[in-house]
Amino acid sequence: MTMTQITLSKPDDMHLHVRNGEALKRVIHDTAKQFARAIIMPNLATPVTQVEQAQAYHQEILQALSDGGHPDVDFHPLMTLYLTDNTTAETIYQAKESGIIHALKLYPAGATTNSDAGVTDITNTYPALTAMQEVGMPLLVHGEVTDPHIDIFDREYVFIETILKPLSKAFPALKIVLEHITTKQAVEFIDNAADHIVATITAHHLLINRNAIFTGGIRPHHYCLPVLKREEHRLALVKAATSGSPKYFLGTDSAPHAQHAKESACGCAGMYTAFNAMELYAEVFEKANALDKLEDFASSYGANFYGLPKTEKQITLKKESWDVPHDLPYATDTTKESDEKIIPFRAGEQCSWKLY
Ligand code: NCD
Ligand code: ZN
Ligand code: ZN
């Protein structure tokens, strides 16, 4: 029997970039429509390294939600702190106390957008990691090495071998999320790791492979980090996401950048999937004959990992084609409005599921 409609508890996006200022005001509503909660990445231009900054950012997000004419929208931002070489154990204890901070994010210095303040040597973070292990605060990992001698398509795999495996041995009880996984080696690592070592998977890494970066010419809107990989890796991700294993859950890594910043001689990394996220995931699960596994992947496993209750709200997805707009309004100047655009994933093409 083919399913033409599915209702699930309102899902959680466990890896999301919403920026701040005017950009935040434009993008947050897309996520609030689709998701009940989201883990908010701390890589603002000024990274969110301190508890007070996370509190201010939390307030800014709540304000943006109510200013956007959705005062009743029941969306909860789950805040994170940006781990640096100097993060203290005291900061971890404060973060735990805050009640709004749910994880620390590890960016190897220079690995991705706004990661200049990232970690230069993992051993510098040992005091913080010790405290995190103690209080049960998860570590979220952008898992790519930054050594320019390592081929860009191998950076995740090399990170797992040289950093993540030793790290998980040094901190055997530390909760770890390997974010936005892209390779069969990452799936193999997660499958064989302890139960508290898990992974998020994006819609775009499930839908397209690295050919999509070069279809008929260079496609900057298909450039993200970690970069898209070969088809065999995409297939391994689809298998993991639709397997019913609680070790894999939804994290869009929706990462908005203005059109001009993407369509440039040195374009930014990141795809904007917040606009049609659940439609995209539904398509993947349908193609894999696994629509019955979508709710756990999107609404349960992430919440369980973070110790959050299941949400009461629901969403419905219907099998119905619709046209994705060519662009959406955006603004990069964090202080004033502008008529910049953002190009959503699948812009100008169709989605086969629609969110209601
Ligand atoms: C993200 C961003 O733009 O903030 N970009 C991306 O390509 N995924 C950063 C990240 O998640 O690595
Ligand atoms: Zn990342
Ligand atoms: Zn990200």
Short mmCIF file of C-alpha atoms and ligand atoms in Angstrom, two decimals:
data_model
loop_
_atom_site.label_atom_id
_atom_site.label_comp_id
_atom_site.label_asym_id
_atom_site.label_seq_id
_atom_site.Cartn_x
_atom_site.Cartn_y
_atom_site.Cartn_z
CA MET A 1 0.00 0.00 0.00
CA THR A 2 1.36 3.41 -0.85
CA MET A 3 1.06 6.00 1.85
CA THR A 4 -0.19 9.40 0.75
CA GLN A 5 -0.31 11.09 4.11
CA ILE A 6 1.61 10.79 7.32
CA THR A 7 1.17 12.43 10.71
CA LEU A 8 3.96 12.53 13.26
CA SER A 9 4.82 14.32 16.43
CA LYS A 10 6.36 17.65 15.57
CA PRO A 11 10.02 16.82 14.94
CA ASP A 12 13.27 18.25 16.33
CA ASP A 13 16.11 19.61 14.22
CA MET A 14 19.18 18.63 16.19
CA HIS A 15 21.65 20.72 14.14
CA LEU A 16 20.64 24.14 12.88
CA HIS A 17 22.18 27.51 11.98
CA VAL A 18 19.89 30.53 12.25
CA ARG A 19 22.50 33.35 12.45
CA ASN A 20 21.47 36.53 14.27
CA GLY A 21 20.12 40.02 13.59
CA GLU A 22 18.00 40.50 10.46
CA ALA A 23 18.99 37.13 9.01
CA LEU A 24 17.61 35.38 12.09
CA LYS A 25 14.31 37.24 11.74
CA ARG A 26 13.98 35.96 8.16
CA VAL A 27 14.86 32.29 8.69
CA ILE A 28 13.59 31.33 12.14
CA HIS A 29 9.94 31.10 10.99
CA ASP A 30 10.76 28.46 8.41
CA THR A 31 12.15 26.24 11.16
CA ALA A 32 9.36 27.01 13.64
CA LYS A 33 6.79 25.79 11.10
CA GLN A 34 8.56 22.49 10.65
CA PHE A 35 10.08 21.74 14.04
CA ALA A 36 9.17 21.82 17.72
CA ARG A 37 12.75 22.39 18.87
CA ALA A 38 16.18 22.85 17.37
CA ILE A 39 19.75 22.64 18.57
CA ILE A 40 21.08 26.08 17.69
CA MET A 41 24.68 26.24 16.47
CA PRO A 42 26.93 28.80 18.18
CA ASN A 43 29.10 29.80 15.20
CA LEU A 44 27.97 33.40 14.92
CA ALA A 45 30.49 35.94 13.60
CA THR A 46 31.24 36.46 17.30
CA PRO A 47 31.12 32.88 18.57
CA VAL A 48 28.83 32.05 21.48
CA THR A 49 31.46 30.90 23.96
CA GLN A 50 30.00 32.14 27.27
CA VAL A 51 26.78 31.32 29.10
CA GLU A 52 25.69 34.99 29.12
CA GLN A 53 26.07 35.14 25.33
CA ALA A 54 23.93 32.03 24.94
CA GLN A 55 21.29 33.56 27.21
CA ALA A 56 21.25 36.75 25.13
CA TYR A 57 21.08 34.76 21.88
CA HIS A 58 18.23 32.66 23.31
CA GLN A 59 16.32 35.87 24.09
CA GLU A 60 17.03 37.23 20.62
CA ILE A 61 15.58 34.09 19.02
CA LEU A 62 12.43 34.21 21.18
CA GLN A 63 12.03 37.89 20.30
CA ALA A 64 12.44 37.18 16.57
CA LEU A 65 9.74 34.50 16.83
CA SER A 66 7.20 36.76 18.50
CA ASP A 67 8.06 39.78 16.29
CA GLY A 68 7.38 37.70 13.22
CA GLY A 69 3.68 37.59 13.95
CA HIS A 70 3.79 34.10 15.40
CA PRO A 71 3.32 34.89 19.09
CA ASP A 72 1.60 31.56 19.62
CA VAL A 73 4.20 29.47 17.89
CA ASP A 74 5.45 26.89 20.28
CA PHE A 75 9.06 26.56 19.22
CA HIS A 76 11.95 26.04 21.62
CA PRO A 77 15.54 26.89 20.77
CA LEU A 78 18.02 24.56 22.46
CA MET A 79 21.23 26.50 22.93
CA THR A 80 24.85 25.39 22.61
CA LEU A 81 28.22 26.86 23.49
CA TYR A 82 31.21 27.04 21.19
CA LEU A 83 34.12 25.07 22.64
CA THR A 84 37.49 26.81 22.46
CA ASP A 85 41.03 26.12 23.65
CA ASN A 86 40.15 28.21 26.72
CA THR A 87 36.74 26.87 27.77
CA THR A 88 36.94 26.24 31.52
CA ALA A 89 35.33 23.54 33.66
CA GLU A 90 33.55 26.40 35.46
CA THR A 91 31.86 27.42 32.18
CA ILE A 92 30.61 23.85 31.75
CA TYR A 93 29.10 23.82 35.26
CA GLN A 94 27.46 27.20 34.56
CA ALA A 95 26.14 25.93 31.24
CA LYS A 96 24.60 22.91 32.92
CA GLU A 97 23.02 25.13 35.59
CA SER A 98 21.59 27.52 32.98
CA GLY A 99 18.94 24.99 31.93
CA ILE A 100 18.96 26.38 28.37
CA ILE A 101 22.33 25.05 27.17
CA HIS A 102 22.22 21.48 25.91
CA ALA A 103 25.65 20.86 24.39
CA LEU A 104 29.10 22.16 23.51
CA LYS A 105 30.19 22.36 19.89
CA LEU A 106 33.67 21.42 18.71
CA TYR A 107 34.88 23.12 15.54
CA PRO A 108 38.46 22.31 14.59
CA ALA A 109 39.97 25.78 13.95
CA GLY A 110 39.40 26.77 10.31
CA ALA A 111 37.26 23.73 9.42
CA THR A 112 34.11 25.57 8.36
CA THR A 113 32.06 28.81 8.46
CA ASN A 114 33.06 31.06 11.41
CA SER A 115 35.41 28.53 12.97
CA ASP A 116 38.49 30.74 13.40
CA ALA A 117 38.03 30.65 17.18
CA GLY A 118 37.85 26.85 17.07
CA VAL A 119 40.02 24.31 18.81
CA THR A 120 43.67 24.21 17.71
CA ASP A 121 44.63 21.11 19.70
CA ILE A 122 42.07 18.78 21.21
CA THR A 123 44.13 18.26 24.37
CA ASN A 124 43.56 21.94 25.20
CA THR A 125 39.90 21.07 25.77
CA TYR A 126 40.53 18.26 28.25
CA PRO A 127 39.54 20.30 31.35
CA ALA A 128 36.22 21.17 29.68
CA LEU A 129 35.66 17.62 28.37
CA THR A 130 36.33 16.21 31.84
CA ALA A 131 33.62 18.45 33.27
CA MET A 132 31.24 17.61 30.42
CA GLN A 133 31.69 13.91 30.96
CA GLU A 134 31.01 14.45 34.66
CA VAL A 135 27.76 16.41 34.21
CA GLY A 136 26.51 14.53 31.12
CA MET A 137 26.82 17.46 28.71
CA PRO A 138 27.09 16.22 25.10
CA LEU A 139 29.93 17.16 22.76
CA LEU A 140 28.82 17.95 19.20
CA VAL A 141 31.56 17.49 16.66
CA HIS A 142 32.25 18.98 13.26
CA GLY A 143 34.34 15.96 12.32
CA GLU A 144 36.85 17.06 9.73
CA VAL A 145 40.60 17.54 9.98
CA THR A 146 41.88 20.86 8.67
CA ASP A 147 45.30 19.79 7.41
CA PRO A 148 45.40 21.13 3.83
CA HIS A 149 47.49 18.12 2.79
CA ILE A 150 44.56 15.81 3.45
CA ASP A 151 42.24 15.45 0.46
CA ILE A 152 38.97 17.27 1.17
CA PHE A 153 36.94 14.09 0.52
CA ASP A 154 38.98 12.21 3.18
CA ARG A 155 38.80 14.78 5.96
CA GLU A 156 35.94 13.16 7.85
CA TYR A 157 37.44 9.70 7.71
CA VAL A 158 40.87 10.96 8.84
CA PHE A 159 39.25 12.90 11.68
CA ILE A 160 37.50 9.76 12.91
CA GLU A 161 40.74 7.77 12.87
CA THR A 162 43.11 10.36 14.28
CA ILE A 163 40.95 12.45 16.63
CA LEU A 164 37.59 10.86 17.38
CA LYS A 165 38.66 7.30 18.14
CA PRO A 166 41.37 8.38 20.62
CA LEU A 167 39.01 11.00 22.10
CA SER A 168 36.24 8.49 22.74
CA LYS A 169 38.78 6.23 24.47
CA ALA A 170 40.16 9.06 26.62
CA PHE A 171 36.59 10.02 27.68
CA PRO A 172 34.72 6.71 27.65
CA ALA A 173 31.52 8.12 29.16
CA LEU A 174 31.39 11.39 27.19
CA LYS A 175 28.19 11.74 25.11
CA ILE A 176 29.23 12.55 21.54
CA VAL A 177 27.26 13.51 18.44
CA LEU A 178 29.20 13.23 15.21
CA GLU A 179 27.39 15.91 13.25
CA HIS A 180 26.29 15.86 9.61
CA ILE A 181 27.96 12.55 8.76
CA THR A 182 28.82 12.01 5.11
CA THR A 183 30.72 8.72 4.70
CA LYS A 184 30.29 4.98 5.06
CA GLN A 185 33.30 5.08 7.42
CA ALA A 186 31.35 7.39 9.73
CA VAL A 187 28.41 4.95 9.69
CA GLU A 188 30.76 2.10 10.48
CA PHE A 189 32.30 4.05 13.35
CA ILE A 190 28.90 4.93 14.84
CA ASP A 191 27.52 1.40 14.40
CA ASN A 192 30.47 0.01 16.37
CA ALA A 193 30.71 2.72 19.02
CA ALA A 194 29.09 2.79 22.47
CA ASP A 195 25.39 3.68 22.71
CA HIS A 196 26.13 7.25 23.81
CA ILE A 197 28.06 7.98 20.60
CA VAL A 198 25.55 8.93 17.89
CA ALA A 199 25.23 10.93 14.67
CA THR A 200 22.99 13.43 12.91
CA ILE A 201 22.25 13.19 9.19
CA THR A 202 21.21 16.04 6.89
CA ALA A 203 18.55 15.84 4.18
CA HIS A 204 20.99 16.99 1.51
CA HIS A 205 23.57 14.30 2.24
CA LEU A 206 20.74 11.75 1.96
CA LEU A 207 19.44 13.16 -1.34
CA ILE A 208 22.43 14.05 -3.49
CA ASN A 209 26.02 12.99 -4.10
CA ARG A 210 29.08 14.96 -5.19
CA ASN A 211 28.05 14.95 -8.86
CA ALA A 212 25.43 17.52 -7.84
CA ILE A 213 28.19 20.08 -7.28
CA PHE A 214 29.15 19.88 -10.96
CA THR A 215 25.94 19.13 -12.90
CA GLY A 216 26.35 21.01 -16.18
CA GLY A 217 28.59 23.61 -14.51
CA ILE A 218 29.60 24.56 -10.98
CA ARG A 219 26.67 24.63 -8.56
CA PRO A 220 27.56 26.76 -5.56
CA HIS A 221 24.26 26.00 -3.83
CA HIS A 222 25.34 22.38 -3.56
CA TYR A 223 28.54 23.29 -1.76
CA CYS A 224 28.53 22.58 1.95
CA LEU A 225 30.87 21.16 4.56
CA PRO A 226 31.52 18.36 4.98
CA VAL A 227 31.44 18.34 1.18
CA LEU A 228 29.08 15.91 -0.61
CA LYS A 229 30.63 12.48 -1.21
CA ARG A 230 30.34 9.59 -3.69
CA GLU A 231 27.08 7.70 -4.26
CA GLU A 232 28.25 4.68 -2.22
CA HIS A 233 28.51 6.97 0.81
CA ARG A 234 25.07 8.46 0.22
CA LEU A 235 23.63 4.95 0.09
CA ALA A 236 25.32 4.09 3.40
CA LEU A 237 23.74 7.19 4.98
CA VAL A 238 20.26 6.31 3.67
CA LYS A 239 20.64 2.82 5.08
CA ALA A 240 21.71 4.17 8.48
CA ALA A 241 18.96 6.82 8.66
CA THR A 242 16.20 4.40 7.68
CA SER A 243 17.53 1.44 9.71
CA GLY A 244 15.51 2.22 12.82
CA SER A 245 18.70 2.52 14.88
CA PRO A 246 18.39 5.12 17.67
CA LYS A 247 22.00 6.15 16.98
CA TYR A 248 20.98 8.21 13.94
CA PHE A 249 18.69 11.19 14.09
CA LEU A 250 17.66 14.29 12.21
CA GLY A 251 19.89 17.37 12.01
CA THR A 252 19.36 19.50 8.91
CA ASP A 253 22.52 21.60 9.20
CA SER A 254 20.45 24.19 7.36
CA ALA A 255 23.04 26.95 6.97
CA PRO A 256 21.76 30.17 5.37
CA HIS A 257 24.07 32.40 3.37
CA ALA A 258 22.99 35.28 1.13
CA GLN A 259 22.81 34.53 -2.59
CA HIS A 260 25.79 36.78 -3.37
CA ALA A 261 27.92 35.06 -0.71
CA LYS A 262 27.23 31.67 -2.30
CA GLU A 263 27.48 32.76 -5.96
CA SER A 264 30.98 34.15 -5.64
CA ALA A 265 34.58 33.40 -6.63
CA CYS A 266 35.00 32.07 -3.09
CA GLY A 267 31.52 30.95 -2.14
CA CYS A 268 30.43 30.10 1.40
CA ALA A 269 29.68 26.55 2.49
CA GLY A 270 26.13 25.68 3.51
CA MET A 271 22.72 24.73 2.10
CA TYR A 272 19.42 26.27 3.14
CA THR A 273 17.07 23.34 3.81
CA ALA A 274 14.99 24.76 6.69
CA PHE A 275 12.29 25.90 4.25
CA ASN A 276 11.35 22.39 3.07
CA ALA A 277 13.23 20.13 5.48
CA MET A 278 10.56 17.59 6.40
CA GLU A 279 9.38 17.34 2.79
CA LEU A 280 12.93 16.44 1.79
CA TYR A 281 13.36 13.82 4.52
CA ALA A 282 9.93 12.32 3.71
CA GLU A 283 11.05 11.87 0.11
CA VAL A 284 14.18 9.99 1.23
CA PHE A 285 12.26 7.71 3.59
CA GLU A 286 9.56 7.04 1.00
CA LYS A 287 12.11 6.07 -1.65
CA ALA A 288 13.70 3.69 0.88
CA ASN A 289 10.28 2.19 1.69
CA ALA A 290 10.78 3.30 5.27
CA LEU A 291 8.17 5.99 5.92
CA ASP A 292 7.26 4.05 9.07
CA LYS A 293 10.77 4.85 10.41
CA LEU A 294 10.56 8.61 9.81
CA GLU A 295 8.91 9.57 13.09
CA ASP A 296 11.52 7.91 15.30
CA PHE A 297 14.35 9.42 13.25
CA ALA A 298 12.80 12.90 13.26
CA SER A 299 10.93 13.11 16.56
CA SER A 300 12.13 10.50 19.06
CA TYR A 301 15.76 9.44 18.89
CA GLY A 302 17.21 12.95 19.12
CA ALA A 303 14.88 13.91 21.98
CA ASN A 304 15.76 10.70 23.83
CA PHE A 305 19.48 11.34 23.42
CA TYR A 306 19.11 14.85 24.86
CA GLY A 307 16.75 13.68 27.60
CA LEU A 308 13.86 15.80 26.33
CA PRO A 309 10.17 14.84 26.47
CA LYS A 310 8.35 14.04 23.26
CA THR A 311 6.43 17.07 22.01
CA GLU A 312 2.64 17.15 22.06
CA LYS A 313 2.20 18.94 18.74
CA GLN A 314 1.92 17.13 15.44
CA ILE A 315 2.62 17.79 11.79
CA THR A 316 1.09 16.18 8.72
CA LEU A 317 2.88 15.55 5.44
CA LYS A 318 0.89 14.83 2.28
CA LYS A 319 2.09 13.31 -0.96
CA GLU A 320 1.56 16.35 -3.14
CA SER A 321 3.85 18.09 -5.61
CA TRP A 322 4.58 21.78 -5.22
CA ASP A 323 7.04 24.27 -6.67
CA VAL A 324 9.89 25.45 -4.46
CA PRO A 325 10.35 29.22 -4.95
CA HIS A 326 13.43 30.47 -6.83
CA ASP A 327 14.47 32.55 -3.84
CA LEU A 328 13.38 33.85 -0.46
CA PRO A 329 14.01 37.18 1.27
CA TYR A 330 17.17 37.41 3.36
CA ALA A 331 19.47 39.95 4.99
CA THR A 332 23.11 39.62 5.94
CA ASP A 333 23.58 42.99 7.54
CA THR A 334 22.81 42.03 11.11
CA THR A 335 21.56 45.53 11.93
CA LYS A 336 19.30 46.51 9.06
CA GLU A 337 16.87 45.08 6.57
CA SER A 338 17.92 44.60 2.98
CA ASP A 339 16.54 43.07 -0.17
CA GLU A 340 19.07 40.27 -0.32
CA LYS A 341 17.90 36.80 -1.24
CA ILE A 342 18.53 33.31 -0.07
CA ILE A 343 18.27 30.32 -2.41
CA PRO A 344 16.46 27.40 -0.78
CA PHE A 345 17.42 23.80 -1.52
CA ARG A 346 15.59 22.61 -4.71
CA ALA A 347 14.90 26.23 -5.75
CA GLY A 348 12.81 26.33 -8.92
CA GLU A 349 12.17 22.59 -8.78
CA GLN A 350 9.56 20.43 -7.11
CA CYS A 351 9.05 18.66 -3.84
CA SER A 352 6.83 15.57 -3.83
CA TRP A 353 5.66 15.92 -0.21
CA LYS A 354 4.05 18.93 1.40
CA LEU A 355 3.90 19.94 5.03
CA TYR A 356 0.55 20.88 6.56
C1 NCD B 1 27.83 25.71 8.23
C2 NCD B 1 27.60 27.22 8.34
O1 NCD B 1 27.48 27.88 7.29
O2 NCD B 1 27.52 27.75 9.46
N1 NCD B 1 28.16 25.37 6.89
C3 NCD B 1 28.08 24.16 6.30
O3 NCD B 1 28.49 24.02 5.14
N2 NCD B 1 27.59 23.13 6.91
C4 NCD B 1 28.87 25.30 9.21
C5 NCD B 1 28.96 23.81 9.49
O4 NCD B 1 27.99 23.18 9.90
O5 NCD B 1 30.03 23.24 9.32
ZN ZN B 2 29.76 21.60 10.68
ZN ZN B 3 26.39 23.04 10.82
#
